[in-house]
Short mmCIF file of N, CA and C in Angstrom, two decimals:
data_model
loop_
_atom_site.label_atom_id
_atom_site.label_comp_id
_atom_site.label_asym_id
_atom_site.label_seq_id
_atom_site.Cartn_x
_atom_site.Cartn_y
_atom_site.Cartn_z
N GLN W 1 -3.89 -76.81 -7.13
CA GLN W 1 -3.10 -76.06 -8.11
C GLN W 1 -2.44 -76.97 -9.13
N VAL W 2 -2.37 -78.26 -8.83
CA VAL W 2 -1.75 -79.22 -9.73
C VAL W 2 -2.83 -80.01 -10.43
N GLN W 3 -2.67 -80.17 -11.72
CA GLN W 3 -3.63 -80.91 -12.51
C GLN W 3 -2.90 -81.93 -13.38
N LEU W 4 -3.43 -83.14 -13.43
CA LEU W 4 -2.92 -84.18 -14.31
C LEU W 4 -4.00 -84.49 -15.34
N VAL W 5 -3.63 -84.45 -16.60
CA VAL W 5 -4.58 -84.68 -17.68
C VAL W 5 -4.09 -85.83 -18.54
N GLU W 6 -4.89 -86.90 -18.60
CA GLU W 6 -4.55 -88.06 -19.41
C GLU W 6 -5.17 -87.94 -20.80
N SER W 7 -4.54 -88.62 -21.74
CA SER W 7 -5.07 -88.71 -23.09
C SER W 7 -4.55 -89.99 -23.73
N GLY W 8 -5.19 -90.40 -24.81
CA GLY W 8 -4.72 -91.54 -25.57
C GLY W 8 -5.54 -92.79 -25.44
N GLY W 9 -6.52 -92.80 -24.55
CA GLY W 9 -7.36 -93.98 -24.42
C GLY W 9 -8.27 -94.15 -25.61
N GLY W 10 -8.90 -95.31 -25.68
CA GLY W 10 -9.80 -95.57 -26.78
C GLY W 10 -10.14 -97.03 -26.90
N LEU W 11 -10.72 -97.38 -28.02
CA LEU W 11 -11.11 -98.75 -28.33
C LEU W 11 -10.12 -99.35 -29.30
N VAL W 12 -9.64 -100.53 -28.97
CA VAL W 12 -8.67 -101.21 -29.82
C VAL W 12 -8.94 -102.70 -29.79
N GLN W 13 -8.62 -103.38 -30.87
CA GLN W 13 -8.78 -104.82 -30.91
C GLN W 13 -7.63 -105.52 -30.19
N ALA W 14 -7.90 -106.72 -29.73
CA ALA W 14 -6.86 -107.51 -29.08
C ALA W 14 -5.64 -107.62 -29.98
N GLY W 15 -4.48 -107.45 -29.36
CA GLY W 15 -3.23 -107.47 -30.11
C GLY W 15 -2.77 -106.11 -30.57
N GLY W 16 -3.63 -105.12 -30.44
CA GLY W 16 -3.29 -103.78 -30.86
C GLY W 16 -2.50 -103.02 -29.82
N SER W 17 -2.25 -101.75 -30.11
CA SER W 17 -1.44 -100.91 -29.24
C SER W 17 -2.09 -99.56 -29.01
N LEU W 18 -1.79 -98.99 -27.87
CA LEU W 18 -2.19 -97.63 -27.53
C LEU W 18 -1.07 -96.99 -26.75
N ARG W 19 -0.97 -95.68 -26.82
CA ARG W 19 -0.04 -94.95 -25.99
C ARG W 19 -0.78 -93.89 -25.20
N LEU W 20 -0.72 -94.01 -23.90
CA LEU W 20 -1.34 -93.06 -23.01
C LEU W 20 -0.34 -91.98 -22.61
N SER W 21 -0.83 -90.77 -22.46
CA SER W 21 -0.02 -89.65 -22.02
C SER W 21 -0.67 -88.99 -20.83
N CYS W 22 0.13 -88.45 -19.95
CA CYS W 22 -0.37 -87.73 -18.79
C CYS W 22 0.54 -86.54 -18.55
N ALA W 23 -0.01 -85.35 -18.68
CA ALA W 23 0.76 -84.13 -18.50
C ALA W 23 0.35 -83.44 -17.20
N ALA W 24 1.33 -83.10 -16.40
CA ALA W 24 1.10 -82.38 -15.16
C ALA W 24 1.32 -80.89 -15.38
N SER W 25 0.46 -80.10 -14.79
CA SER W 25 0.58 -78.65 -14.90
C SER W 25 0.22 -78.00 -13.57
N GLY W 26 0.62 -76.77 -13.41
CA GLY W 26 0.35 -76.03 -12.19
C GLY W 26 1.62 -75.52 -11.56
N SER W 27 1.52 -75.21 -10.29
CA SER W 27 2.66 -74.67 -9.55
C SER W 27 3.56 -75.81 -9.09
N ILE W 28 4.28 -76.37 -10.03
CA ILE W 28 5.10 -77.54 -9.77
C ILE W 28 6.53 -77.16 -9.48
N PHE W 29 7.01 -77.63 -8.34
CA PHE W 29 8.42 -77.45 -8.01
C PHE W 29 9.22 -78.66 -8.50
N SER W 30 8.71 -79.83 -8.23
CA SER W 30 9.37 -81.04 -8.69
C SER W 30 8.38 -82.19 -8.66
N ILE W 31 8.68 -83.22 -9.42
CA ILE W 31 7.87 -84.43 -9.46
C ILE W 31 8.76 -85.62 -9.18
N ASN W 32 8.37 -86.41 -8.22
CA ASN W 32 9.13 -87.61 -7.91
C ASN W 32 8.59 -88.78 -8.74
N THR W 33 8.02 -89.75 -8.09
CA THR W 33 7.52 -90.91 -8.81
C THR W 33 6.24 -90.60 -9.57
N MET W 34 6.12 -91.13 -10.77
CA MET W 34 4.91 -91.05 -11.56
C MET W 34 4.49 -92.48 -11.90
N GLY W 35 3.21 -92.66 -12.10
CA GLY W 35 2.76 -94.01 -12.39
C GLY W 35 1.40 -94.07 -13.02
N TRP W 36 1.04 -95.28 -13.40
CA TRP W 36 -0.26 -95.56 -13.98
C TRP W 36 -0.95 -96.64 -13.17
N PHE W 37 -2.22 -96.43 -12.91
CA PHE W 37 -3.08 -97.39 -12.25
C PHE W 37 -4.27 -97.65 -13.16
N ARG W 38 -4.98 -98.73 -12.90
CA ARG W 38 -6.17 -99.01 -13.67
C ARG W 38 -7.23 -99.64 -12.79
N GLN W 39 -8.47 -99.46 -13.20
CA GLN W 39 -9.58 -100.02 -12.45
C GLN W 39 -10.65 -100.51 -13.42
N ALA W 40 -10.92 -101.79 -13.34
CA ALA W 40 -11.98 -102.40 -14.13
C ALA W 40 -13.26 -102.40 -13.31
N PRO W 41 -14.41 -102.45 -13.96
CA PRO W 41 -15.68 -102.45 -13.23
C PRO W 41 -15.75 -103.56 -12.19
N GLY W 42 -16.13 -103.21 -10.98
CA GLY W 42 -16.27 -104.18 -9.93
C GLY W 42 -14.97 -104.65 -9.30
N LYS W 43 -13.86 -104.06 -9.69
CA LYS W 43 -12.57 -104.47 -9.16
C LYS W 43 -11.86 -103.29 -8.49
N GLN W 44 -10.88 -103.62 -7.67
CA GLN W 44 -10.07 -102.62 -7.02
C GLN W 44 -9.11 -101.97 -8.00
N ARG W 45 -8.76 -100.74 -7.71
CA ARG W 45 -7.75 -100.08 -8.51
C ARG W 45 -6.41 -100.75 -8.27
N GLU W 46 -5.69 -101.04 -9.33
CA GLU W 46 -4.43 -101.73 -9.21
C GLU W 46 -3.31 -100.96 -9.90
N LEU W 47 -2.12 -101.15 -9.39
CA LEU W 47 -0.95 -100.52 -9.96
C LEU W 47 -0.58 -101.21 -11.26
N VAL W 48 -0.28 -100.42 -12.28
CA VAL W 48 0.16 -100.93 -13.56
C VAL W 48 1.66 -100.78 -13.71
N ALA W 49 2.15 -99.57 -13.51
CA ALA W 49 3.57 -99.30 -13.67
C ALA W 49 3.93 -98.00 -12.98
N THR W 50 5.16 -97.91 -12.51
CA THR W 50 5.67 -96.68 -11.92
C THR W 50 7.05 -96.39 -12.47
N ILE W 51 7.43 -95.13 -12.39
CA ILE W 51 8.76 -94.72 -12.81
C ILE W 51 9.22 -93.61 -11.89
N THR W 52 10.42 -93.75 -11.35
CA THR W 52 10.97 -92.74 -10.46
C THR W 52 11.57 -91.60 -11.25
N ASN W 53 11.94 -90.55 -10.53
CA ASN W 53 12.58 -89.43 -11.19
C ASN W 53 13.90 -89.83 -11.83
N GLY W 54 14.54 -90.84 -11.28
CA GLY W 54 15.79 -91.33 -11.83
C GLY W 54 15.63 -92.34 -12.94
N GLY W 55 14.39 -92.73 -13.23
CA GLY W 55 14.13 -93.63 -14.34
C GLY W 55 13.95 -95.08 -13.98
N SER W 56 13.96 -95.42 -12.70
CA SER W 56 13.72 -96.80 -12.30
C SER W 56 12.25 -97.14 -12.49
N THR W 57 11.99 -98.30 -13.06
CA THR W 57 10.61 -98.68 -13.37
C THR W 57 10.18 -99.92 -12.61
N ASN W 58 8.88 -100.05 -12.46
CA ASN W 58 8.28 -101.20 -11.82
C ASN W 58 6.98 -101.50 -12.54
N TYR W 59 6.72 -102.78 -12.80
CA TYR W 59 5.54 -103.18 -13.55
C TYR W 59 4.78 -104.27 -12.82
N ALA W 60 3.48 -104.24 -12.98
CA ALA W 60 2.67 -105.36 -12.54
C ALA W 60 3.02 -106.58 -13.39
N ASP W 61 2.96 -107.76 -12.77
CA ASP W 61 3.30 -108.98 -13.50
C ASP W 61 2.44 -109.16 -14.75
N SER W 62 1.21 -108.72 -14.69
CA SER W 62 0.29 -108.93 -15.80
C SER W 62 0.63 -108.12 -17.05
N VAL W 63 1.48 -107.10 -16.91
CA VAL W 63 1.80 -106.26 -18.06
C VAL W 63 3.27 -106.30 -18.43
N LYS W 64 4.07 -107.01 -17.68
CA LYS W 64 5.49 -107.09 -17.97
C LYS W 64 5.74 -107.63 -19.37
N GLY W 65 6.61 -106.97 -20.08
CA GLY W 65 6.93 -107.38 -21.43
C GLY W 65 6.01 -106.82 -22.48
N ARG W 66 4.89 -106.24 -22.07
CA ARG W 66 3.93 -105.68 -23.01
C ARG W 66 3.81 -104.16 -22.90
N PHE W 67 3.91 -103.65 -21.68
CA PHE W 67 3.76 -102.22 -21.43
C PHE W 67 5.12 -101.61 -21.12
N THR W 68 5.30 -100.36 -21.49
CA THR W 68 6.51 -99.62 -21.18
C THR W 68 6.15 -98.24 -20.67
N ILE W 69 6.64 -97.90 -19.49
CA ILE W 69 6.41 -96.58 -18.93
C ILE W 69 7.65 -95.73 -19.17
N SER W 70 7.44 -94.47 -19.47
CA SER W 70 8.53 -93.53 -19.69
C SER W 70 8.08 -92.15 -19.26
N ARG W 71 9.01 -91.22 -19.19
CA ARG W 71 8.66 -89.87 -18.79
C ARG W 71 9.55 -88.86 -19.47
N ASP W 72 9.02 -87.67 -19.62
CA ASP W 72 9.74 -86.53 -20.16
C ASP W 72 9.68 -85.46 -19.09
N ASN W 73 10.75 -85.32 -18.34
CA ASN W 73 10.74 -84.39 -17.22
C ASN W 73 10.60 -82.93 -17.66
N ALA W 74 11.12 -82.61 -18.83
CA ALA W 74 11.01 -81.25 -19.33
C ALA W 74 9.56 -80.87 -19.61
N LYS W 75 8.74 -81.86 -19.93
CA LYS W 75 7.33 -81.62 -20.22
C LYS W 75 6.41 -82.03 -19.08
N ASN W 76 6.99 -82.50 -17.98
CA ASN W 76 6.20 -83.00 -16.85
C ASN W 76 5.17 -84.01 -17.30
N THR W 77 5.60 -84.92 -18.14
CA THR W 77 4.69 -85.86 -18.77
C THR W 77 5.18 -87.29 -18.59
N VAL W 78 4.25 -88.18 -18.33
CA VAL W 78 4.54 -89.61 -18.25
C VAL W 78 3.73 -90.32 -19.32
N TYR W 79 4.31 -91.36 -19.89
CA TYR W 79 3.67 -92.10 -20.96
C TYR W 79 3.55 -93.57 -20.58
N LEU W 80 2.59 -94.22 -21.19
CA LEU W 80 2.45 -95.66 -21.06
C LEU W 80 2.20 -96.24 -22.45
N GLN W 81 3.21 -96.89 -22.99
CA GLN W 81 3.07 -97.57 -24.27
C GLN W 81 2.54 -98.97 -24.00
N MET W 82 1.40 -99.28 -24.57
CA MET W 82 0.74 -100.55 -24.34
C MET W 82 0.68 -101.33 -25.64
N ASN W 83 1.36 -102.45 -25.67
CA ASN W 83 1.39 -103.32 -26.84
C ASN W 83 0.76 -104.66 -26.51
N SER W 84 0.41 -105.39 -27.55
CA SER W 84 -0.19 -106.72 -27.40
C SER W 84 -1.34 -106.69 -26.40
N LEU W 85 -2.22 -105.75 -26.58
CA LEU W 85 -3.31 -105.57 -25.64
C LEU W 85 -4.26 -106.76 -25.63
N LYS W 86 -4.76 -107.05 -24.44
CA LYS W 86 -5.67 -108.15 -24.21
C LYS W 86 -7.00 -107.61 -23.68
N PRO W 87 -8.08 -108.36 -23.86
CA PRO W 87 -9.35 -107.92 -23.28
C PRO W 87 -9.26 -107.66 -21.78
N ASP W 88 -8.42 -108.41 -21.07
CA ASP W 88 -8.27 -108.21 -19.63
C ASP W 88 -7.64 -106.87 -19.29
N ASP W 89 -7.07 -106.19 -20.27
CA ASP W 89 -6.51 -104.86 -20.04
C ASP W 89 -7.58 -103.78 -20.02
N THR W 90 -8.80 -104.12 -20.36
CA THR W 90 -9.89 -103.15 -20.38
C THR W 90 -10.11 -102.58 -18.98
N ALA W 91 -10.03 -101.27 -18.88
CA ALA W 91 -10.17 -100.59 -17.59
C ALA W 91 -10.08 -99.10 -17.82
N VAL W 92 -10.38 -98.36 -16.77
CA VAL W 92 -10.08 -96.94 -16.75
C VAL W 92 -8.67 -96.79 -16.21
N TYR W 93 -7.83 -96.11 -16.94
CA TYR W 93 -6.44 -95.92 -16.55
C TYR W 93 -6.25 -94.54 -15.96
N TYR W 94 -5.63 -94.51 -14.79
CA TYR W 94 -5.42 -93.27 -14.06
C TYR W 94 -3.94 -92.97 -13.92
N CYS W 95 -3.60 -91.74 -14.15
CA CYS W 95 -2.24 -91.26 -13.94
C CYS W 95 -2.08 -90.80 -12.50
N ASN W 96 -0.93 -91.06 -11.93
CA ASN W 96 -0.61 -90.61 -10.59
C ASN W 96 0.77 -90.00 -10.58
N ALA W 97 0.93 -88.95 -9.78
CA ALA W 97 2.24 -88.32 -9.67
C ALA W 97 2.43 -87.77 -8.27
N GLN W 98 3.62 -87.94 -7.76
CA GLN W 98 4.00 -87.34 -6.49
C GLN W 98 4.61 -85.98 -6.80
N VAL W 99 3.86 -84.94 -6.51
CA VAL W 99 4.21 -83.59 -6.92
C VAL W 99 4.51 -82.71 -5.71
N ARG W 100 5.61 -82.00 -5.79
CA ARG W 100 5.95 -81.01 -4.77
C ARG W 100 5.76 -79.62 -5.35
N THR W 101 5.06 -78.78 -4.62
CA THR W 101 4.93 -77.38 -4.99
C THR W 101 5.81 -76.56 -4.06
N HIS W 102 5.83 -75.26 -4.29
CA HIS W 102 6.59 -74.38 -3.42
C HIS W 102 5.95 -74.25 -2.04
N PHE W 103 4.74 -74.75 -1.90
CA PHE W 103 4.01 -74.58 -0.66
C PHE W 103 3.66 -75.89 0.02
N SER W 104 4.17 -76.99 -0.49
CA SER W 104 3.87 -78.28 0.10
C SER W 104 4.99 -79.26 -0.18
N GLY W 105 4.99 -80.33 0.59
CA GLY W 105 5.86 -81.45 0.27
C GLY W 105 5.23 -82.28 -0.83
N TYR W 106 5.76 -83.45 -1.05
CA TYR W 106 5.23 -84.32 -2.09
C TYR W 106 3.84 -84.82 -1.73
N ILE W 107 2.92 -84.64 -2.64
CA ILE W 107 1.54 -85.06 -2.48
C ILE W 107 1.12 -85.83 -3.73
N ASN W 108 0.43 -86.94 -3.53
CA ASN W 108 -0.08 -87.70 -4.65
C ASN W 108 -1.23 -86.97 -5.34
N HIS W 109 -1.14 -86.87 -6.65
CA HIS W 109 -2.21 -86.30 -7.45
C HIS W 109 -2.67 -87.32 -8.48
N TRP W 110 -3.94 -87.25 -8.82
CA TRP W 110 -4.53 -88.20 -9.75
C TRP W 110 -5.14 -87.49 -10.94
N GLY W 111 -5.04 -88.13 -12.09
CA GLY W 111 -5.72 -87.65 -13.27
C GLY W 111 -7.18 -88.07 -13.26
N GLN W 112 -7.91 -87.63 -14.26
CA GLN W 112 -9.34 -87.91 -14.32
C GLN W 112 -9.65 -89.31 -14.83
N GLY W 113 -8.69 -89.95 -15.41
CA GLY W 113 -8.86 -91.28 -15.95
C GLY W 113 -9.19 -91.27 -17.43
N THR W 114 -8.72 -92.27 -18.13
CA THR W 114 -9.03 -92.43 -19.54
C THR W 114 -9.40 -93.89 -19.80
N GLN W 115 -10.46 -94.10 -20.54
CA GLN W 115 -10.98 -95.44 -20.78
C GLN W 115 -10.19 -96.15 -21.86
N VAL W 116 -9.78 -97.37 -21.55
CA VAL W 116 -9.16 -98.25 -22.52
C VAL W 116 -10.03 -99.49 -22.65
N THR W 117 -10.50 -99.75 -23.84
CA THR W 117 -11.34 -100.91 -24.09
C THR W 117 -10.70 -101.77 -25.17
N VAL W 118 -10.47 -103.03 -24.85
CA VAL W 118 -9.85 -103.96 -25.77
C VAL W 118 -10.89 -105.01 -26.14
N SER W 119 -11.22 -105.08 -27.39
CA SER W 119 -12.23 -106.02 -27.86
C SER W 119 -11.59 -107.32 -28.31
N SER W 120 -12.39 -108.38 -28.31
CA SER W 120 -11.92 -109.69 -28.76
C SER W 120 -11.94 -109.80 -30.27
#
């Protein structure tokens, strides 16, 4: 019943910026932590950034100072502002959210992923 839809991915040159969005919809009672993960070909999925319902953030060392995660609770949306992009940032980016419905406790949900490609 819960769906996460990402948008904002694309092709950008090194040094450029992109902003990813992820909107949650469905029978949502509340959302706790939201975050972004990424997976490059042949590599494990890795955590990029998380943000709690209270606004506490956590970033992977590789993106600190370049990426900013934020959320709009009224819109059930999480954002990832990506600046100073590097070719190593190329990956499929996945949105994740811990969502509680009226019929369940908090369950992790995943978006479909959006491709980010950074060229040299």
